[in-house]
Amino acid sequence: MHKKLVVANWKMNGLSADISAMLACLQKDASILNQIDLCLCVPAVFLNSMAFLSKKLPISWGAQNLSDKAEGAFTGEISAAMLCDVGCRYVIVGHSERRQYYGENNQWVAKKWLAARQSRLTPILCVGERLEEHEKGETLAVVLAQLDAVLNLASSQDFAATVIAYEPVWAIGTGLTPTTNEVLSVHTALRAHLIKQYDSATSQTVRLLYGGSLKADNAAQLLTLANVDGGLIGGASLQYDTFAPIYKALI
Ligand code: PEP
């Protein structure tokens, strides 16, 4: 049985003082944090100082994106090896904002996923349907196609112990959430798909997160469903007072 995984996605928010303030607050919760896995995905420029700033807190940190290339003349890009070098354990891959604003398609996301995996990083693969797809009943088809693009490149060994985050695009930053039955059905389908592709043992090593408008008042309900192994939290992760109740709901 895994510990639940809670991932904060700060997106393009916060400065180093905000990170220091968050970490000072997290120090008070060290005994709670030992019972879960908590990862802060802060903006890339701050990753280098996380080891120093986190002062032996039982947390990890990760990036929000990476290049699919290993090195070379790719101005502005950051490689998997560089993220490993600054102590990252995780990297978010295929977040819907990357897909929407930066044209990342399933194939490109899959290449990034593989680049992460070929280093020592654990990719957090984001999948999720847009509102119109949700309304047309295409959720499972969309989500499984996003997953299949990666599965086509990954052996069971590659895929083991990685993370998938189901994030309906229409739930991100909107205050809207799917019903518990909708989350249950997507997560059950993701697990079944992994069993079909690989086997039950491999599937059980993969943590399935839910993300999209998680807050103190819905975290316990959504994050304790079967096949939900934790959460990916955007807006509410920026302040300790809105973040802490979410991970405390898992204890
Ligand atoms: C996200 O961007 O991954 C996310 C879940 O955002 P929010 O929690 O703000 O909906």
PDB file of C-alpha atoms and ligand atoms in Angstrom:
ATOM      1  CA  MET A   1       0.000   0.000   0.000  1.00  0.00           C
ATOM      2  CA  HIS A   2       1.401   3.381  -1.052  1.00  0.00           C
ATOM      3  CA  LYS A   3       1.422   6.513   0.979  1.00  0.00           C
ATOM      4  CA  LYS A   4      -0.937   9.074  -0.567  1.00  0.00           C
ATOM      5  CA  LEU A   5       0.862  11.537  -2.826  1.00  0.00           C
ATOM      6  CA  VAL A   6       0.011  15.226  -2.652  1.00  0.00           C
ATOM      7  CA  VAL A   7       1.509  17.432  -5.354  1.00  0.00           C
ATOM      8  CA  ALA A   8       1.419  21.227  -5.307  1.00  0.00           C
ATOM      9  CA  ASN A   9       1.550  22.872  -8.728  1.00  0.00           C
ATOM     10  CA  TRP A  10       2.486  26.495  -8.186  1.00  0.00           C
ATOM     11  CA  LYS A  11       2.372  27.213 -11.928  1.00  0.00           C
ATOM     12  CA  MET A  12       3.942  30.657 -12.663  1.00  0.00           C
ATOM     13  CA  ASN A  13       3.231  32.012  -9.184  1.00  0.00           C
ATOM     14  CA  GLY A  14       5.281  32.968  -6.168  1.00  0.00           C
ATOM     15  CA  LEU A  15       8.743  34.302  -5.407  1.00  0.00           C
ATOM     16  CA  SER A  16      11.457  32.852  -3.186  1.00  0.00           C
ATOM     17  CA  ALA A  17       9.971  34.597  -0.129  1.00  0.00           C
ATOM     18  CA  ASP A  18       6.674  32.772  -0.732  1.00  0.00           C
ATOM     19  CA  ILE A  19       8.483  29.444  -0.869  1.00  0.00           C
ATOM     20  CA  SER A  20      10.353  30.195   2.346  1.00  0.00           C
ATOM     21  CA  ALA A  21       7.082  31.160   4.025  1.00  0.00           C
ATOM     22  CA  MET A  22       5.384  27.949   2.890  1.00  0.00           C
ATOM     23  CA  LEU A  23       8.313  25.808   4.053  1.00  0.00           C
ATOM     24  CA  ALA A  24       8.380  27.498   7.449  1.00  0.00           C
ATOM     25  CA  CYS A  25       4.708  26.590   7.876  1.00  0.00           C
ATOM     26  CA  LEU A  26       5.280  23.021   6.668  1.00  0.00           C
ATOM     27  CA  GLN A  27       7.956  22.589   9.365  1.00  0.00           C
ATOM     28  CA  LYS A  28       5.151  22.630  11.940  1.00  0.00           C
ATOM     29  CA  ASP A  29       3.509  19.683  10.191  1.00  0.00           C
ATOM     30  CA  ALA A  30       6.592  17.479   9.946  1.00  0.00           C
ATOM     31  CA  SER A  31       4.919  14.559  11.751  1.00  0.00           C
ATOM     32  CA  ILE A  32       1.916  14.714   9.395  1.00  0.00           C
ATOM     33  CA  LEU A  33       4.164  14.999   6.365  1.00  0.00           C
ATOM     34  CA  ASN A  34       5.897  11.764   7.367  1.00  0.00           C
ATOM     35  CA  GLN A  35       2.598   9.979   6.767  1.00  0.00           C
ATOM     36  CA  ILE A  36       2.146  11.153   3.179  1.00  0.00           C
ATOM     37  CA  ASP A  37       4.370  11.947   0.202  1.00  0.00           C
ATOM     38  CA  LEU A  38       4.308  15.654  -0.494  1.00  0.00           C
ATOM     39  CA  CYS A  39       5.908  17.253  -3.526  1.00  0.00           C
ATOM     40  CA  LEU A  40       6.166  20.956  -4.307  1.00  0.00           C
ATOM     41  CA  CYS A  41       6.347  21.766  -8.018  1.00  0.00           C
ATOM     42  CA  VAL A  42       7.592  25.324  -7.831  1.00  0.00           C
ATOM     43  CA  PRO A  43       8.757  27.481 -10.774  1.00  0.00           C
ATOM     44  CA  ALA A  44      11.982  26.091 -12.256  1.00  0.00           C
ATOM     45  CA  VAL A  45      14.188  29.018 -11.195  1.00  0.00           C
ATOM     46  CA  PHE A  46      13.609  28.121  -7.537  1.00  0.00           C
ATOM     47  CA  LEU A  47      14.322  24.394  -7.795  1.00  0.00           C
ATOM     48  CA  ASN A  48      18.049  24.805  -7.244  1.00  0.00           C
ATOM     49  CA  SER A  49      17.468  26.239  -3.773  1.00  0.00           C
ATOM     50  CA  MET A  50      14.870  23.713  -2.624  1.00  0.00           C
ATOM     51  CA  ALA A  51      17.389  21.358  -0.980  1.00  0.00           C
ATOM     52  CA  PHE A  52      18.751  24.220   1.104  1.00  0.00           C
ATOM     53  CA  LEU A  53      15.353  25.815   1.804  1.00  0.00           C
ATOM     54  CA  SER A  54      13.474  22.674   2.749  1.00  0.00           C
ATOM     55  CA  LYS A  55      15.815  22.116   5.723  1.00  0.00           C
ATOM     56  CA  LYS A  56      15.448  18.352   5.904  1.00  0.00           C
ATOM     57  CA  LEU A  57      11.645  18.488   5.751  1.00  0.00           C
ATOM     58  CA  PRO A  58      10.194  15.135   4.642  1.00  0.00           C
ATOM     59  CA  ILE A  59       9.106  16.518   1.266  1.00  0.00           C
ATOM     60  CA  SER A  60      10.272  16.297  -2.320  1.00  0.00           C
ATOM     61  CA  TRP A  61      10.176  18.790  -5.137  1.00  0.00           C
ATOM     62  CA  GLY A  62       9.574  18.686  -8.826  1.00  0.00           C
ATOM     63  CA  ALA A  63       9.360  20.660 -12.034  1.00  0.00           C
ATOM     64  CA  GLN A  64       6.276  21.620 -14.016  1.00  0.00           C
ATOM     65  CA  ASN A  65       7.725  20.795 -17.436  1.00  0.00           C
ATOM     66  CA  LEU A  66      10.873  19.507 -19.144  1.00  0.00           C
ATOM     67  CA  SER A  67      12.382  19.227 -22.601  1.00  0.00           C
ATOM     68  CA  ASP A  68      12.064  16.057 -24.636  1.00  0.00           C
ATOM     69  CA  LYS A  69      15.693  16.610 -25.726  1.00  0.00           C
ATOM     70  CA  ALA A  70      18.731  15.495 -23.733  1.00  0.00           C
ATOM     71  CA  GLU A  71      20.928  18.549 -24.414  1.00  0.00           C
ATOM     72  CA  GLY A  72      21.994  21.000 -27.098  1.00  0.00           C
ATOM     73  CA  ALA A  73      20.968  24.192 -28.855  1.00  0.00           C
ATOM     74  CA  PHE A  74      17.418  24.486 -27.497  1.00  0.00           C
ATOM     75  CA  THR A  75      17.310  27.982 -26.005  1.00  0.00           C
ATOM     76  CA  GLY A  76      15.191  28.259 -22.891  1.00  0.00           C
ATOM     77  CA  GLU A  77      14.673  24.535 -22.432  1.00  0.00           C
ATOM     78  CA  ILE A  78      15.497  22.472 -19.336  1.00  0.00           C
ATOM     79  CA  SER A  79      16.529  18.819 -19.569  1.00  0.00           C
ATOM     80  CA  ALA A  80      15.676  15.875 -17.359  1.00  0.00           C
ATOM     81  CA  ALA A  81      19.332  15.585 -16.314  1.00  0.00           C
ATOM     82  CA  MET A  82      19.326  19.228 -15.157  1.00  0.00           C
ATOM     83  CA  LEU A  83      16.210  18.622 -13.058  1.00  0.00           C
ATOM     84  CA  CYS A  84      17.833  15.565 -11.484  1.00  0.00           C
ATOM     85  CA  ASP A  85      20.936  17.607 -10.821  1.00  0.00           C
ATOM     86  CA  VAL A  86      18.968  20.041  -8.631  1.00  0.00           C
ATOM     87  CA  GLY A  87      17.358  17.231  -6.681  1.00  0.00           C
ATOM     88  CA  CYS A  88      13.986  16.981  -8.392  1.00  0.00           C
ATOM     89  CA  ARG A  89      12.207  13.711  -7.850  1.00  0.00           C
ATOM     90  CA  TYR A  90       9.093  14.421  -9.929  1.00  0.00           C
ATOM     91  CA  VAL A  91       8.175  16.316 -13.072  1.00  0.00           C
ATOM     92  CA  ILE A  92       4.682  17.195 -14.282  1.00  0.00           C
ATOM     93  CA  VAL A  93       4.239  16.211 -17.928  1.00  0.00           C
ATOM     94  CA  GLY A  94       1.389  17.185 -20.244  1.00  0.00           C
ATOM     95  CA  HIS A  95      -0.436  19.583 -17.944  1.00  0.00           C
ATOM     96  CA  SER A  96      -3.502  20.899 -19.769  1.00  0.00           C
ATOM     97  CA  GLU A  97      -2.073  24.433 -19.728  1.00  0.00           C
ATOM     98  CA  ARG A  98       0.985  23.154 -21.628  1.00  0.00           C
ATOM     99  CA  ARG A  99      -1.287  21.334 -24.057  1.00  0.00           C
ATOM    100  CA  GLN A 100      -3.552  24.368 -24.506  1.00  0.00           C
ATOM    101  CA  TYR A 101      -1.085  27.286 -24.589  1.00  0.00           C
ATOM    102  CA  TYR A 102       2.106  25.651 -25.876  1.00  0.00           C
ATOM    103  CA  GLY A 103       0.724  23.168 -28.374  1.00  0.00           C
ATOM    104  CA  GLU A 104       1.900  20.022 -26.601  1.00  0.00           C
ATOM    105  CA  ASN A 105       0.138  17.106 -28.251  1.00  0.00           C
ATOM    106  CA  ASN A 106      -0.028  13.492 -27.094  1.00  0.00           C
ATOM    107  CA  GLN A 107       3.079  12.461 -29.037  1.00  0.00           C
ATOM    108  CA  TRP A 108       5.184  15.324 -27.733  1.00  0.00           C
ATOM    109  CA  VAL A 109       3.997  14.705 -24.185  1.00  0.00           C
ATOM    110  CA  ALA A 110       4.952  11.040 -24.588  1.00  0.00           C
ATOM    111  CA  LYS A 111       8.490  12.014 -25.651  1.00  0.00           C
ATOM    112  CA  LYS A 112       8.830  14.271 -22.620  1.00  0.00           C
ATOM    113  CA  TRP A 113       7.524  11.465 -20.410  1.00  0.00           C
ATOM    114  CA  LEU A 114      10.177   9.114 -21.791  1.00  0.00           C
ATOM    115  CA  ALA A 115      12.937  11.705 -21.359  1.00  0.00           C
ATOM    116  CA  ALA A 116      11.940  12.036 -17.704  1.00  0.00           C
ATOM    117  CA  ARG A 117      11.831   8.302 -17.192  1.00  0.00           C
ATOM    118  CA  GLN A 118      15.188   7.720 -18.828  1.00  0.00           C
ATOM    119  CA  SER A 119      16.678   9.970 -16.147  1.00  0.00           C
ATOM    120  CA  ARG A 120      15.785   9.223 -12.555  1.00  0.00           C
ATOM    121  CA  LEU A 121      12.641  11.374 -12.552  1.00  0.00           C
ATOM    122  CA  THR A 122       9.120  10.218 -11.807  1.00  0.00           C
ATOM    123  CA  PRO A 123       6.776  11.725 -14.392  1.00  0.00           C
ATOM    124  CA  ILE A 124       3.334  12.874 -13.305  1.00  0.00           C
ATOM    125  CA  LEU A 125       1.370  12.422 -16.517  1.00  0.00           C
ATOM    126  CA  CYS A 126      -1.652  14.739 -16.669  1.00  0.00           C
ATOM    127  CA  VAL A 127      -4.680  13.533 -18.578  1.00  0.00           C
ATOM    128  CA  GLY A 128      -8.137  15.061 -18.780  1.00  0.00           C
ATOM    129  CA  GLU A 129     -10.964  16.019 -21.064  1.00  0.00           C
ATOM    130  CA  ARG A 130     -12.130  19.495 -22.120  1.00  0.00           C
ATOM    131  CA  LEU A 131     -15.642  20.652 -21.284  1.00  0.00           C
ATOM    132  CA  GLU A 132     -17.082  19.942 -24.728  1.00  0.00           C
ATOM    133  CA  GLU A 133     -15.589  16.451 -24.653  1.00  0.00           C
ATOM    134  CA  HIS A 134     -17.082  15.914 -21.202  1.00  0.00           C
ATOM    135  CA  GLU A 135     -20.487  17.040 -22.425  1.00  0.00           C
ATOM    136  CA  LYS A 136     -20.306  14.701 -25.419  1.00  0.00           C
ATOM    137  CA  GLY A 137     -19.520  11.748 -23.155  1.00  0.00           C
ATOM    138  CA  GLU A 138     -15.996  11.412 -24.572  1.00  0.00           C
ATOM    139  CA  THR A 139     -14.122  11.544 -21.270  1.00  0.00           C
ATOM    140  CA  LEU A 140     -12.808   7.991 -21.239  1.00  0.00           C
ATOM    141  CA  ALA A 141     -11.887   7.998 -24.928  1.00  0.00           C
ATOM    142  CA  VAL A 142      -9.876  11.228 -24.529  1.00  0.00           C
ATOM    143  CA  VAL A 143      -8.149  10.225 -21.325  1.00  0.00           C
ATOM    144  CA  LEU A 144      -7.221   6.738 -22.537  1.00  0.00           C
ATOM    145  CA  ALA A 145      -5.885   8.124 -25.842  1.00  0.00           C
ATOM    146  CA  GLN A 146      -3.656  10.521 -23.865  1.00  0.00           C
ATOM    147  CA  LEU A 147      -2.446   7.604 -21.770  1.00  0.00           C
ATOM    148  CA  ASP A 148      -1.987   5.277 -24.757  1.00  0.00           C
ATOM    149  CA  ALA A 149       0.422   7.699 -26.427  1.00  0.00           C
ATOM    150  CA  VAL A 150       2.762   7.082 -23.474  1.00  0.00           C
ATOM    151  CA  LEU A 151       1.997   3.380 -23.067  1.00  0.00           C
ATOM    152  CA  ASN A 152       3.010   2.859 -26.710  1.00  0.00           C
ATOM    153  CA  LEU A 153       6.540   3.950 -25.809  1.00  0.00           C
ATOM    154  CA  ALA A 154       6.839   2.463 -22.319  1.00  0.00           C
ATOM    155  CA  SER A 155       7.636  -1.029 -21.120  1.00  0.00           C
ATOM    156  CA  SER A 156       6.050  -2.226 -17.881  1.00  0.00           C
ATOM    157  CA  GLN A 157       9.397  -1.543 -16.214  1.00  0.00           C
ATOM    158  CA  ASP A 158       9.360   2.049 -17.509  1.00  0.00           C
ATOM    159  CA  PHE A 159       5.806   2.605 -16.361  1.00  0.00           C
ATOM    160  CA  ALA A 160       6.084   1.040 -12.901  1.00  0.00           C
ATOM    161  CA  ALA A 161       5.979   3.480  -9.967  1.00  0.00           C
ATOM    162  CA  THR A 162       5.053   6.479 -12.096  1.00  0.00           C
ATOM    163  CA  VAL A 163       2.097   8.792 -11.516  1.00  0.00           C
ATOM    164  CA  ILE A 164      -0.989   9.705 -13.555  1.00  0.00           C
ATOM    165  CA  ALA A 165      -3.088  12.733 -12.633  1.00  0.00           C
ATOM    166  CA  TYR A 166      -6.661  12.822 -13.882  1.00  0.00           C
ATOM    167  CA  GLU A 167      -7.452  16.509 -14.271  1.00  0.00           C
ATOM    168  CA  PRO A 168     -10.640  17.413 -16.125  1.00  0.00           C
ATOM    169  CA  VAL A 169      -9.669  20.618 -17.933  1.00  0.00           C
ATOM    170  CA  TRP A 170     -13.010  22.227 -17.059  1.00  0.00           C
ATOM    171  CA  ALA A 171     -12.339  21.652 -13.344  1.00  0.00           C
ATOM    172  CA  ILE A 172      -8.948  23.392 -13.266  1.00  0.00           C
ATOM    173  CA  GLY A 173      -9.157  26.731 -11.501  1.00  0.00           C
ATOM    174  CA  THR A 174     -12.919  26.968 -11.993  1.00  0.00           C
ATOM    175  CA  GLY A 175     -14.323  25.791  -8.670  1.00  0.00           C
ATOM    176  CA  LEU A 176     -16.145  23.030 -10.548  1.00  0.00           C
ATOM    177  CA  THR A 177     -15.471  19.361  -9.814  1.00  0.00           C
ATOM    178  CA  PRO A 178     -16.742  16.112 -11.281  1.00  0.00           C
ATOM    179  CA  THR A 179     -19.059  14.013  -9.144  1.00  0.00           C
ATOM    180  CA  THR A 180     -17.525  11.306  -7.011  1.00  0.00           C
ATOM    181  CA  ASN A 181     -18.997   8.724  -9.406  1.00  0.00           C
ATOM    182  CA  GLU A 182     -17.319  10.410 -12.373  1.00  0.00           C
ATOM    183  CA  VAL A 183     -13.934  10.424 -10.634  1.00  0.00           C
ATOM    184  CA  LEU A 184     -14.437   6.828  -9.547  1.00  0.00           C
ATOM    185  CA  SER A 185     -15.297   5.697 -13.037  1.00  0.00           C
ATOM    186  CA  VAL A 186     -12.292   7.407 -14.681  1.00  0.00           C
ATOM    187  CA  HIS A 187      -9.850   6.132 -12.056  1.00  0.00           C
ATOM    188  CA  THR A 188     -11.270   2.603 -12.251  1.00  0.00           C
ATOM    189  CA  ALA A 189     -10.919   2.721 -16.038  1.00  0.00           C
ATOM    190  CA  LEU A 190      -7.321   3.971 -15.804  1.00  0.00           C
ATOM    191  CA  ARG A 191      -6.412   1.151 -13.421  1.00  0.00           C
ATOM    192  CA  ALA A 192      -8.132  -1.441 -15.604  1.00  0.00           C
ATOM    193  CA  HIS A 193      -6.352  -0.082 -18.669  1.00  0.00           C
ATOM    194  CA  LEU A 194      -2.971  -0.476 -16.977  1.00  0.00           C
ATOM    195  CA  ILE A 195      -3.809  -4.033 -15.947  1.00  0.00           C
ATOM    196  CA  LYS A 196      -4.778  -4.823 -19.537  1.00  0.00           C
ATOM    197  CA  GLN A 197      -1.608  -3.233 -20.921  1.00  0.00           C
ATOM    198  CA  TYR A 198       0.777  -4.683 -18.340  1.00  0.00           C
ATOM    199  CA  ASP A 199      -0.438  -6.670 -15.326  1.00  0.00           C
ATOM    200  CA  SER A 200      -2.048  -6.154 -11.953  1.00  0.00           C
ATOM    201  CA  ALA A 201       1.242  -5.932 -10.033  1.00  0.00           C
ATOM    202  CA  THR A 202       2.613  -3.187 -12.319  1.00  0.00           C
ATOM    203  CA  SER A 203      -0.695  -1.336 -12.241  1.00  0.00           C
ATOM    204  CA  GLN A 204      -0.668  -1.266  -8.429  1.00  0.00           C
ATOM    205  CA  THR A 205       2.694   0.501  -8.400  1.00  0.00           C
ATOM    206  CA  VAL A 206       1.223   3.462 -10.311  1.00  0.00           C
ATOM    207  CA  ARG A 207      -0.358   6.228  -8.261  1.00  0.00           C
ATOM    208  CA  LEU A 208      -3.487   7.807  -9.707  1.00  0.00           C
ATOM    209  CA  LEU A 209      -4.086  11.385  -8.567  1.00  0.00           C
ATOM    210  CA  TYR A 210      -7.154  13.539  -8.956  1.00  0.00           C
ATOM    211  CA  GLY A 211      -6.671  17.250  -9.720  1.00  0.00           C
ATOM    212  CA  GLY A 212      -9.022  20.156 -10.387  1.00  0.00           C
ATOM    213  CA  SER A 213     -10.412  22.665  -7.863  1.00  0.00           C
ATOM    214  CA  LEU A 214      -9.413  20.617  -4.831  1.00  0.00           C
ATOM    215  CA  LYS A 215     -10.195  22.529  -1.664  1.00  0.00           C
ATOM    216  CA  ALA A 216     -10.502  21.861   2.071  1.00  0.00           C
ATOM    217  CA  ASP A 217     -14.196  21.079   1.689  1.00  0.00           C
ATOM    218  CA  ASN A 218     -13.978  18.503  -1.104  1.00  0.00           C
ATOM    219  CA  ALA A 219     -10.572  16.894  -0.479  1.00  0.00           C
ATOM    220  CA  ALA A 220     -11.700  14.196   1.951  1.00  0.00           C
ATOM    221  CA  GLN A 221     -14.537  13.137  -0.331  1.00  0.00           C
ATOM    222  CA  LEU A 222     -12.559  13.036  -3.591  1.00  0.00           C
ATOM    223  CA  LEU A 223      -9.160  11.856  -2.376  1.00  0.00           C
ATOM    224  CA  THR A 224     -10.356   8.860  -0.394  1.00  0.00           C
ATOM    225  CA  LEU A 225     -12.232   7.234  -3.288  1.00  0.00           C
ATOM    226  CA  ALA A 226     -11.095   3.816  -4.499  1.00  0.00           C
ATOM    227  CA  ASN A 227      -8.177   4.098  -6.919  1.00  0.00           C
ATOM    228  CA  VAL A 228      -7.494   7.709  -5.938  1.00  0.00           C
ATOM    229  CA  ASP A 229      -3.990   7.730  -4.501  1.00  0.00           C
ATOM    230  CA  GLY A 230      -3.660  11.442  -3.869  1.00  0.00           C
ATOM    231  CA  GLY A 231      -4.178  14.844  -5.417  1.00  0.00           C
ATOM    232  CA  LEU A 232      -2.634  17.499  -7.632  1.00  0.00           C
ATOM    233  CA  ILE A 233      -3.430  20.949  -6.308  1.00  0.00           C
ATOM    234  CA  GLY A 234      -3.013  24.258  -8.103  1.00  0.00           C
ATOM    235  CA  GLY A 235      -4.527  27.454  -6.681  1.00  0.00           C
ATOM    236  CA  ALA A 236      -5.132  26.146  -3.175  1.00  0.00           C
ATOM    237  CA  SER A 237      -1.489  25.054  -2.813  1.00  0.00           C
ATOM    238  CA  LEU A 238      -0.157  28.607  -2.891  1.00  0.00           C
ATOM    239  CA  GLN A 239      -1.108  29.427   0.684  1.00  0.00           C
ATOM    240  CA  TYR A 240      -0.521  27.203   3.701  1.00  0.00           C
ATOM    241  CA  ASP A 241      -3.987  27.957   5.098  1.00  0.00           C
ATOM    242  CA  THR A 242      -5.717  26.564   2.009  1.00  0.00           C
ATOM    243  CA  PHE A 243      -3.161  23.839   1.290  1.00  0.00           C
ATOM    244  CA  ALA A 244      -2.729  22.222   4.709  1.00  0.00           C
ATOM    245  CA  PRO A 245      -6.398  21.219   5.183  1.00  0.00           C
ATOM    246  CA  ILE A 246      -6.184  19.281   1.908  1.00  0.00           C
ATOM    247  CA  TYR A 247      -3.297  17.058   2.932  1.00  0.00           C
ATOM    248  CA  LYS A 248      -4.588  16.822   6.501  1.00  0.00           C
ATOM    249  CA  ALA A 249      -7.806  15.358   5.085  1.00  0.00           C
ATOM    250  CA  LEU A 250      -5.755  12.330   4.037  1.00  0.00           C
ATOM    251  CA  ILE A 251      -4.470  11.417   7.500  1.00  0.00           C
TER     252      ILE A 251
HETATM  253  C1  PEP B   1      -3.765  22.260 -11.731  1.00  0.00           C
HETATM  254  O1  PEP B   1      -3.475  23.258 -12.381  1.00  0.00           O
HETATM  255  O2  PEP B   1      -3.116  21.202 -11.881  1.00  0.00           O
HETATM  256  C2  PEP B   1      -4.869  22.336 -10.790  1.00  0.00           C
HETATM  257  C3  PEP B   1      -5.323  21.230 -10.268  1.00  0.00           C
HETATM  258  O3  PEP B   1      -5.339  23.603 -10.513  1.00  0.00           O
HETATM  259  P1  PEP B   1      -6.481  23.999  -9.473  1.00  0.00           P
HETATM  260  O4  PEP B   1      -6.265  23.181  -8.220  1.00  0.00           O
HETATM  261  O5  PEP B   1      -6.284  25.450  -9.243  1.00  0.00           O
HETATM  262  O6  PEP B   1      -7.791  23.658 -10.110  1.00  0.00           O
END
